[in-house]
mmCIF file of C-alpha atoms in Angstrom:
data_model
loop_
_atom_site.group_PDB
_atom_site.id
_atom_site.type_symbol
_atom_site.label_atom_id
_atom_site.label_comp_id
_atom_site.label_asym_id
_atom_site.label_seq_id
_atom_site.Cartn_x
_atom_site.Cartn_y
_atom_site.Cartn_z
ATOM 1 C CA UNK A 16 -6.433 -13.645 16.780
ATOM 2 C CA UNK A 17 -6.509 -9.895 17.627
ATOM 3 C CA UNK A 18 -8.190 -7.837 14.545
ATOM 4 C CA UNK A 19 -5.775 -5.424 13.036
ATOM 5 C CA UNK A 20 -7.378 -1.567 12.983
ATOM 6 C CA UNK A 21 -5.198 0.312 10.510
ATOM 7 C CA UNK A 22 -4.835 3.775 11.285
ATOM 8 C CA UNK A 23 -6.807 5.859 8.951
ATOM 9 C CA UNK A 24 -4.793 9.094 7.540
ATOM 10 C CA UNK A 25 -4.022 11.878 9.718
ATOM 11 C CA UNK A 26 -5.940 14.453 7.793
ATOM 12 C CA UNK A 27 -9.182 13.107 8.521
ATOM 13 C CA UNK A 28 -10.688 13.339 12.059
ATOM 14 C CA UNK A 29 -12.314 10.426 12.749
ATOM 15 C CA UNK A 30 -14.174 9.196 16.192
ATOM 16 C CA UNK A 31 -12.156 6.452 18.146
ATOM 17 C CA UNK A 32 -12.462 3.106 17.187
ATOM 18 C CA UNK A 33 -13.183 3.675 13.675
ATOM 19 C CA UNK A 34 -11.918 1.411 11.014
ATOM 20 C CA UNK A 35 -10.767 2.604 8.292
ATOM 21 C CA UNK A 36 -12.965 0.204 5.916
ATOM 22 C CA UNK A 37 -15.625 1.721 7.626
ATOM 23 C CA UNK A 38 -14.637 5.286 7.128
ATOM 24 C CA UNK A 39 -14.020 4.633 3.468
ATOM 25 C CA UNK A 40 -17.008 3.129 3.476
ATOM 26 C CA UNK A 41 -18.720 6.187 4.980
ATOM 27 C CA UNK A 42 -16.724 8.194 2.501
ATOM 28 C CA UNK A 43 -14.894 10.100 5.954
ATOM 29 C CA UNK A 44 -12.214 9.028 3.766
ATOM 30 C CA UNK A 45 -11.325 9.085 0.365
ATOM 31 C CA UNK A 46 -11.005 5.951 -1.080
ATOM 32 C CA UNK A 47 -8.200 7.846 -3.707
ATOM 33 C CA UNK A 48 -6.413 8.935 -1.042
ATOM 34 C CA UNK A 49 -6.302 5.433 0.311
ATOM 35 C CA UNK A 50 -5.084 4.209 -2.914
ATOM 36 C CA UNK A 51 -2.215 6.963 -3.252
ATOM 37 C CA UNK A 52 -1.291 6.083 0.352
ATOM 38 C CA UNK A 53 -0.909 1.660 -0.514
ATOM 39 C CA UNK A 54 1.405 2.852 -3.535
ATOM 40 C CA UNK A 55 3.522 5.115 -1.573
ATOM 41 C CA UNK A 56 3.794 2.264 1.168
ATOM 42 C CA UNK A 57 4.663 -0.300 -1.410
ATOM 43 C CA UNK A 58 6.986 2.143 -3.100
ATOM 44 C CA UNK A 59 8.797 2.192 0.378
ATOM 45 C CA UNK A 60 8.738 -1.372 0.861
ATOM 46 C CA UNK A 61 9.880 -2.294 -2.513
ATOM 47 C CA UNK A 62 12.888 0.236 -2.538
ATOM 48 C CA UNK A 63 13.800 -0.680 1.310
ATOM 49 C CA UNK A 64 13.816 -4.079 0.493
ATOM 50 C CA UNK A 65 15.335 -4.136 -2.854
ATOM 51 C CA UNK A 66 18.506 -2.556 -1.250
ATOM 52 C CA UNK A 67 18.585 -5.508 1.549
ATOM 53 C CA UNK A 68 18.288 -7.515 -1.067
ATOM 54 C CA UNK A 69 22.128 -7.409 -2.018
ATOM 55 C CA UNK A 70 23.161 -8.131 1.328
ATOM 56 C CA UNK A 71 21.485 -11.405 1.896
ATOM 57 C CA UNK A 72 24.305 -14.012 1.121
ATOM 58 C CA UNK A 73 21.879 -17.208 0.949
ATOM 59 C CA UNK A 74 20.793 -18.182 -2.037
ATOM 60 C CA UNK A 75 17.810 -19.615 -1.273
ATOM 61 C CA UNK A 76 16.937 -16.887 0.932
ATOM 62 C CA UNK A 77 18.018 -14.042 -1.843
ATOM 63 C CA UNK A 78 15.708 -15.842 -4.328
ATOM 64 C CA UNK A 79 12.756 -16.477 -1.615
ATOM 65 C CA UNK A 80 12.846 -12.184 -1.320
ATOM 66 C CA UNK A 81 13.475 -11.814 -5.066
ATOM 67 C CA UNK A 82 9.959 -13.437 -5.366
ATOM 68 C CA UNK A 83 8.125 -11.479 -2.734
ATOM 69 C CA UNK A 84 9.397 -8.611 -4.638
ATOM 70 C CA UNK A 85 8.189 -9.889 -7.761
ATOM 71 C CA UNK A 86 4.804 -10.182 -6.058
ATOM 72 C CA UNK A 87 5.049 -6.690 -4.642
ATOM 73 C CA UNK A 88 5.207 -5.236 -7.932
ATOM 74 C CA UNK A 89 2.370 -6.343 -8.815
ATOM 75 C CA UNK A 90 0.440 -5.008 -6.521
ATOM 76 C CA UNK A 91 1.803 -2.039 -6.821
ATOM 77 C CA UNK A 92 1.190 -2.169 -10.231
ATOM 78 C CA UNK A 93 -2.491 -2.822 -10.131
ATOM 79 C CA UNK A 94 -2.950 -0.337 -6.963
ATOM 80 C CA UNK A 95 -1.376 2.136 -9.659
ATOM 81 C CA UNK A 96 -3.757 1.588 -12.130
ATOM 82 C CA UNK A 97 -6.281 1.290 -9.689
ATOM 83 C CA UNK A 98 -5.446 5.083 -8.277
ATOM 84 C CA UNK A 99 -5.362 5.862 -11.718
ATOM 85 C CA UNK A 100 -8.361 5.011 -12.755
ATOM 86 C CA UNK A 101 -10.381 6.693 -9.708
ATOM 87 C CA UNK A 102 -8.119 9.958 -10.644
ATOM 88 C CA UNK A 103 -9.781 9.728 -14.810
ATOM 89 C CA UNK A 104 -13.220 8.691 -13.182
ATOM 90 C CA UNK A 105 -14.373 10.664 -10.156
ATOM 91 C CA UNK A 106 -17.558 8.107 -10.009
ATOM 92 C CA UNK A 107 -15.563 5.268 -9.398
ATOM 93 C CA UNK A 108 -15.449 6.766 -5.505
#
């Protein structure tokens, strides 16, 4: 199975091949701005999907999605608190 590299944010110039675990690690990133970046994503995800949602005439399929979305707000939740927390508690970084 091929390792996935996410691409680490634009504002940051990294050297090729870097992970972004690794930059975060190495603090070339910001693990806030990592944070703030997963609940924008989900906050796309959710809202994309939650439209789609009404569309989707199979029941079984409309409740399968309804609890993927369930499960995405979770995580959204917690990566909220999480950003929060770094955001009150700089040495959390």
């Amino acid at each position: 199975m091929k390792k996935i590299v996410p691409d680490p944010p634009q504002l940051h110039d990294l050297p090729d091949g870097k992970t972004l675990s690794n930059a975060i690690i190495e603090r070339l990133v910001p693990m806030d701005h990592v944070v703030l970046n997963i609940t924008h994503y989900l906050t796309l995800a959710y809202n994309h999907s939650r439209y789609a949602i009404e569309f989707i005439e199979d029941p079984a399929m409309r409740e399968s999605m309804t609890n993927g979305l369930r499960a995405m707000q979770l995580a959204w939740a917690q990566a909220d608190a999480l950003a929060l927390a770094l955001e009150r508690n700089p040495s959390l970084h």
